[in-house]
Amino acid sequence: MEPNVDGTGRLQAVGKDCNPAYHTLISAFAEKTGTPVVLNTSFNENEPIVESPEQALDCFVRTAMDAVVVENTLVQRQPVEAAAAGAPRNEAADLEGDAGSQT
């Protein structure tokens, strides 16, 4: 993780009452990994910060990101091995309902 230019970081707590969806996501991540912390950073690649779903997907396609979540949709890159083997593409998963499940 690269800190801010001045070497600092900023902790932000997310309460269940102030942001239930984000709290649910962090809780599901904690259950799966044992780490109740996620890193939230500026979303851009040598350009202004991403401000729309279209810009998010454009940045995802141009960079080496593993995944991007746009609203309730998870978009993931298909592993090279699976693509070479001709595995069916399943890059989007609906995140509504159980935050830890993928359909």
Coordinates of N, CA and C in Angstrom, one line a residue:
M1 N 0.8 -1.2 0.0 CA 0.0 0.0 0.0 C 0.9 1.2 0.0
E2 N 0.6 2.1 -0.9 CA 1.3 3.4 -0.9 C 0.5 4.4 0.0
P3 N 1.2 5.0 1.0 CA 0.5 6.0 1.8 C 0.3 7.3 1.0
N4 N -0.4 8.3 1.7 CA -0.5 9.6 1.1 C 0.9 10.1 0.8
V5 N 1.0 11.2 0.0 CA 2.2 11.8 -0.3 C 3.1 12.1 0.9
D6 N 2.4 12.5 2.0 CA 3.1 12.9 3.2 C 3.4 11.7 4.1
G7 N 3.1 10.5 3.6 CA 3.4 9.3 4.4 C 2.3 8.9 5.4
T8 N 1.2 9.6 5.4 CA 0.2 9.3 6.4 C -1.0 8.5 5.7
G9 N -1.9 8.0 6.5 CA -3.1 7.4 6.1 C -4.2 7.9 6.9
R10 N -5.4 7.5 6.6 CA -6.6 8.0 7.3 C -7.6 6.8 7.5
L11 N -7.9 6.6 8.8 CA -8.8 5.5 9.2 C -10.2 6.1 9.2
Q12 N -11.1 5.3 8.6 CA -12.5 5.6 8.6 C -13.3 4.5 9.1
A13 N -14.1 4.7 10.1 CA -15.0 3.6 10.7 C -16.3 3.7 10.0
V14 N -16.9 2.5 9.7 CA -18.2 2.4 9.0 C -19.2 1.7 10.0
G15 N -20.2 2.4 10.4 CA -21.2 1.9 11.3 C -22.3 1.3 10.5
K16 N -23.0 0.3 11.1 CA -24.1 -0.4 10.5 C -25.2 0.6 10.2
D17 N -25.5 1.6 11.1 CA -26.6 2.5 10.9 C -26.3 3.6 9.9
C18 N -25.0 4.0 9.7 CA -24.7 5.1 8.8 C -24.6 4.6 7.3
N19 N -24.1 3.4 7.1 CA -23.9 2.8 5.8 C -24.1 1.3 5.8
P20 N -25.3 0.8 5.9 CA -25.6 -0.6 6.0 C -25.0 -1.5 4.9
A21 N -25.0 -1.0 3.7 CA -24.5 -1.9 2.6 C -23.0 -2.0 2.7
Y22 N -22.3 -1.0 2.9 CA -20.8 -1.0 3.1 C -20.4 -1.8 4.3
H23 N -21.2 -1.6 5.4 CA -20.9 -2.4 6.6 C -21.1 -3.9 6.4
T24 N -22.1 -4.3 5.6 CA -22.4 -5.7 5.3 C -21.2 -6.2 4.5
L25 N -20.8 -5.5 3.5 CA -19.6 -5.9 2.7 C -18.4 -6.1 3.5
I26 N -18.1 -5.2 4.4 CA -16.9 -5.3 5.3 C -17.1 -6.5 6.2
S27 N -18.3 -6.7 6.7 CA -18.5 -7.9 7.6 C -18.3 -9.2 6.9
A28 N -18.8 -9.3 5.7 CA -18.7 -10.5 4.9 C -17.2 -10.7 4.6
F29 N -16.4 -9.7 4.3 CA -15.0 -9.8 4.0 C -14.3 -10.3 5.3
A30 N -14.7 -9.8 6.4 CA -14.1 -10.2 7.7 C -14.4 -11.7 8.0
E31 N -15.6 -12.1 7.7 CA -16.0 -13.5 7.9 C -15.2 -14.5 7.0
K32 N -14.9 -14.0 5.8 CA -14.2 -14.9 4.8 C -12.7 -14.9 5.1
T33 N -12.1 -13.7 5.5 CA -10.7 -13.6 5.6 C -10.2 -13.5 7.0
G34 N -11.0 -13.2 8.0 CA -10.6 -12.9 9.3 C -10.0 -11.5 9.5
T35 N -10.1 -10.7 8.5 CA -9.6 -9.3 8.6 C -10.8 -8.3 8.4
P36 N -11.2 -7.6 9.4 CA -12.4 -6.7 9.3 C -12.0 -5.3 8.8
V37 N -11.1 -5.3 7.8 CA -10.6 -4.0 7.3 C -10.6 -4.1 5.7
V38 N -11.0 -3.1 5.0 CA -10.8 -3.0 3.6 C -10.1 -1.7 3.3
L39 N -9.3 -1.7 2.2 CA -8.6 -0.5 1.8 C -9.5 0.2 0.7
N40 N -9.7 1.5 1.0 CA -10.5 2.3 0.1 C -9.5 3.4 -0.4
T41 N -9.3 3.5 -1.6 CA -8.3 4.4 -2.1 C -8.9 5.2 -3.3
S42 N -8.2 6.2 -3.8 CA -8.7 6.9 -5.0 C -8.7 5.9 -6.2
F43 N -9.7 6.0 -7.0 CA -9.9 5.1 -8.1 C -9.6 5.8 -9.4
N44 N -8.3 5.7 -9.8 CA -7.9 6.3 -11.1 C -6.5 5.7 -11.4
E45 N -6.1 6.0 -12.7 CA -4.8 5.5 -13.2 C -4.2 6.6 -14.0
N46 N -3.5 7.5 -13.3 CA -2.8 8.7 -13.9 C -3.9 9.5 -14.7
E47 N -5.0 9.7 -14.1 CA -6.1 10.5 -14.7 C -6.9 11.0 -13.5
P48 N -7.9 11.9 -13.8 CA -8.8 12.3 -12.8 C -9.6 11.1 -12.1
I49 N -10.0 11.3 -10.9 CA -10.7 10.2 -10.2 C -12.0 9.8 -11.0
V50 N -12.2 8.5 -11.0 CA -13.3 7.9 -11.7 C -14.6 8.4 -11.0
E51 N -15.6 8.8 -11.9 CA -16.8 9.4 -11.3 C -18.1 8.7 -11.9
S52 N -18.0 7.7 -12.7 CA -19.1 7.0 -13.3 C -18.9 5.6 -13.5
P53 N -19.9 4.7 -13.6 CA -19.7 3.3 -13.9 C -18.9 3.1 -15.3
E54 N -19.2 4.0 -16.3 CA -18.5 3.8 -17.5 C -17.0 4.1 -17.4
Q55 N -16.7 5.1 -16.6 CA -15.2 5.4 -16.3 C -14.6 4.3 -15.5
A56 N -15.3 3.7 -14.6 CA -14.8 2.6 -13.8 C -14.5 1.4 -14.7
L57 N -15.4 1.0 -15.6 CA -15.2 -0.1 -16.4 C -14.0 0.2 -17.4
D58 N -14.0 1.4 -17.9 CA -12.9 1.8 -18.8 C -11.5 1.6 -18.1
C59 N -11.4 2.1 -16.9 CA -10.2 2.0 -16.1 C -9.9 0.5 -15.9
F60 N -10.9 -0.3 -15.5 CA -10.7 -1.7 -15.3 C -10.1 -2.4 -16.5
V61 N -10.6 -2.1 -17.7 CA -10.2 -2.7 -18.9 C -8.7 -2.3 -19.3
R62 N -8.3 -1.1 -19.0 CA -7.0 -0.6 -19.3 C -5.9 -0.9 -18.3
T63 N -6.3 -1.4 -17.2 CA -5.3 -1.7 -16.1 C -5.2 -3.1 -15.7
A64 N -4.4 -3.4 -14.7 CA -4.2 -4.8 -14.3 C -5.1 -5.2 -13.0
M65 N -6.2 -4.4 -12.8 CA -7.0 -4.7 -11.7 C -7.6 -6.1 -11.8
D66 N -7.8 -6.8 -10.7 CA -8.3 -8.1 -10.7 C -9.9 -8.1 -10.8
A67 N -10.5 -7.1 -10.2 CA -11.9 -7.0 -10.2 C -12.3 -5.5 -9.9
V68 N -13.6 -5.3 -10.2 CA -14.2 -4.0 -9.9 C -15.7 -4.2 -9.6
V69 N -16.2 -3.5 -8.6 CA -17.6 -3.6 -8.3 C -18.2 -2.3 -8.7
V70 N -19.3 -2.4 -9.5 CA -20.1 -1.2 -9.9 C -21.5 -1.4 -9.4
E71 N -21.9 -0.6 -8.5 CA -23.2 -0.8 -7.8 C -23.3 -2.2 -7.2
N72 N -24.2 -3.0 -7.7 CA -24.3 -4.4 -7.2 C -23.7 -5.4 -8.1
T73 N -22.8 -5.1 -9.0 CA -22.3 -6.0 -9.9 C -20.7 -6.1 -9.8
L74 N -20.3 -7.3 -9.6 CA -18.8 -7.6 -9.5 C -18.4 -8.1 -10.9
V75 N -17.3 -7.4 -11.4 CA -16.7 -7.8 -12.7 C -15.3 -8.3 -12.4
Q76 N -15.0 -9.5 -12.8 CA -13.7 -10.1 -12.5 C -13.0 -10.5 -13.8
R77 N -11.7 -10.5 -13.8 CA -11.0 -11.0 -15.0 C -11.0 -12.5 -14.9
Q78 N -11.1 -13.1 -16.0 CA -11.0 -14.6 -16.1 C -9.5 -15.0 -16.1
P79 N -9.2 -15.9 -15.2 CA -7.8 -16.4 -15.1 C -7.3 -16.8 -16.5
V80 N -6.0 -16.6 -16.8 CA -5.5 -16.9 -18.1 C -5.6 -18.4 -18.4
E81 N -5.4 -19.2 -17.4 CA -5.5 -20.7 -17.6 C -6.9 -21.1 -18.0
A82 N -7.9 -20.5 -17.4 CA -9.3 -20.8 -17.7 C -9.6 -20.4 -19.1
A83 N -9.2 -19.2 -19.5 CA -9.4 -18.7 -20.8 C -8.8 -19.6 -21.9
A84 N -7.5 -20.0 -21.6 CA -6.8 -20.9 -22.5 C -7.5 -22.3 -22.7
A85 N -8.1 -22.7 -21.6 CA -8.8 -24.0 -21.6 C -10.2 -23.9 -22.2
G86 N -10.6 -22.7 -22.5 CA -11.9 -22.6 -23.1 C -13.1 -22.6 -22.1
A87 N -12.8 -22.3 -20.9 CA -13.8 -22.2 -19.8 C -14.8 -21.1 -20.2
P88 N -16.1 -21.3 -19.9 CA -17.1 -20.3 -20.1 C -16.8 -19.0 -19.3
R89 N -17.0 -17.9 -19.9 CA -16.8 -16.6 -19.3 C -17.9 -16.3 -18.3
N90 N -17.5 -16.0 -17.0 CA -18.5 -15.6 -16.0 C -17.8 -14.4 -15.2
E91 N -17.8 -13.3 -15.9 CA -17.1 -12.1 -15.3 C -18.0 -11.3 -14.3
A92 N -19.3 -11.4 -14.4 CA -20.2 -10.6 -13.6 C -20.9 -11.4 -12.6
A93 N -21.0 -11.0 -11.4 CA -21.8 -11.7 -10.4 C -22.7 -10.7 -9.6
D94 N -23.9 -11.1 -9.4 CA -24.9 -10.2 -8.7 C -24.6 -10.3 -7.2
L95 N -24.3 -9.2 -6.6 CA -24.0 -9.1 -5.2 C -25.2 -8.8 -4.3
E96 N -26.4 -8.7 -4.8 CA -27.5 -8.4 -4.0 C -27.8 -9.6 -3.1
G97 N -28.4 -9.4 -2.0 CA -28.8 -10.5 -1.0 C -27.5 -10.7 -0.1
D98 N -27.1 -11.9 -0.1 CA -25.9 -12.3 0.7 C -24.6 -11.7 0.1
A99 N -24.0 -10.8 0.9 CA -22.8 -10.1 0.4 C -21.7 -11.0 0.1
G100 N -21.7 -12.2 0.7 CA -20.6 -13.1 0.5 C -20.8 -14.1 -0.6
S101 N -22.0 -14.1 -1.3 CA -22.3 -15.1 -2.3 C -22.2 -14.5 -3.7
Q102 N -21.9 -15.4 -4.7 CA -21.9 -15.0 -6.1 C -22.8 -15.9 -6.8
T103 N -23.5 -15.4 -7.8 CA -24.3 -16.2 -8.7 C -23.9 -16.2 -10.1

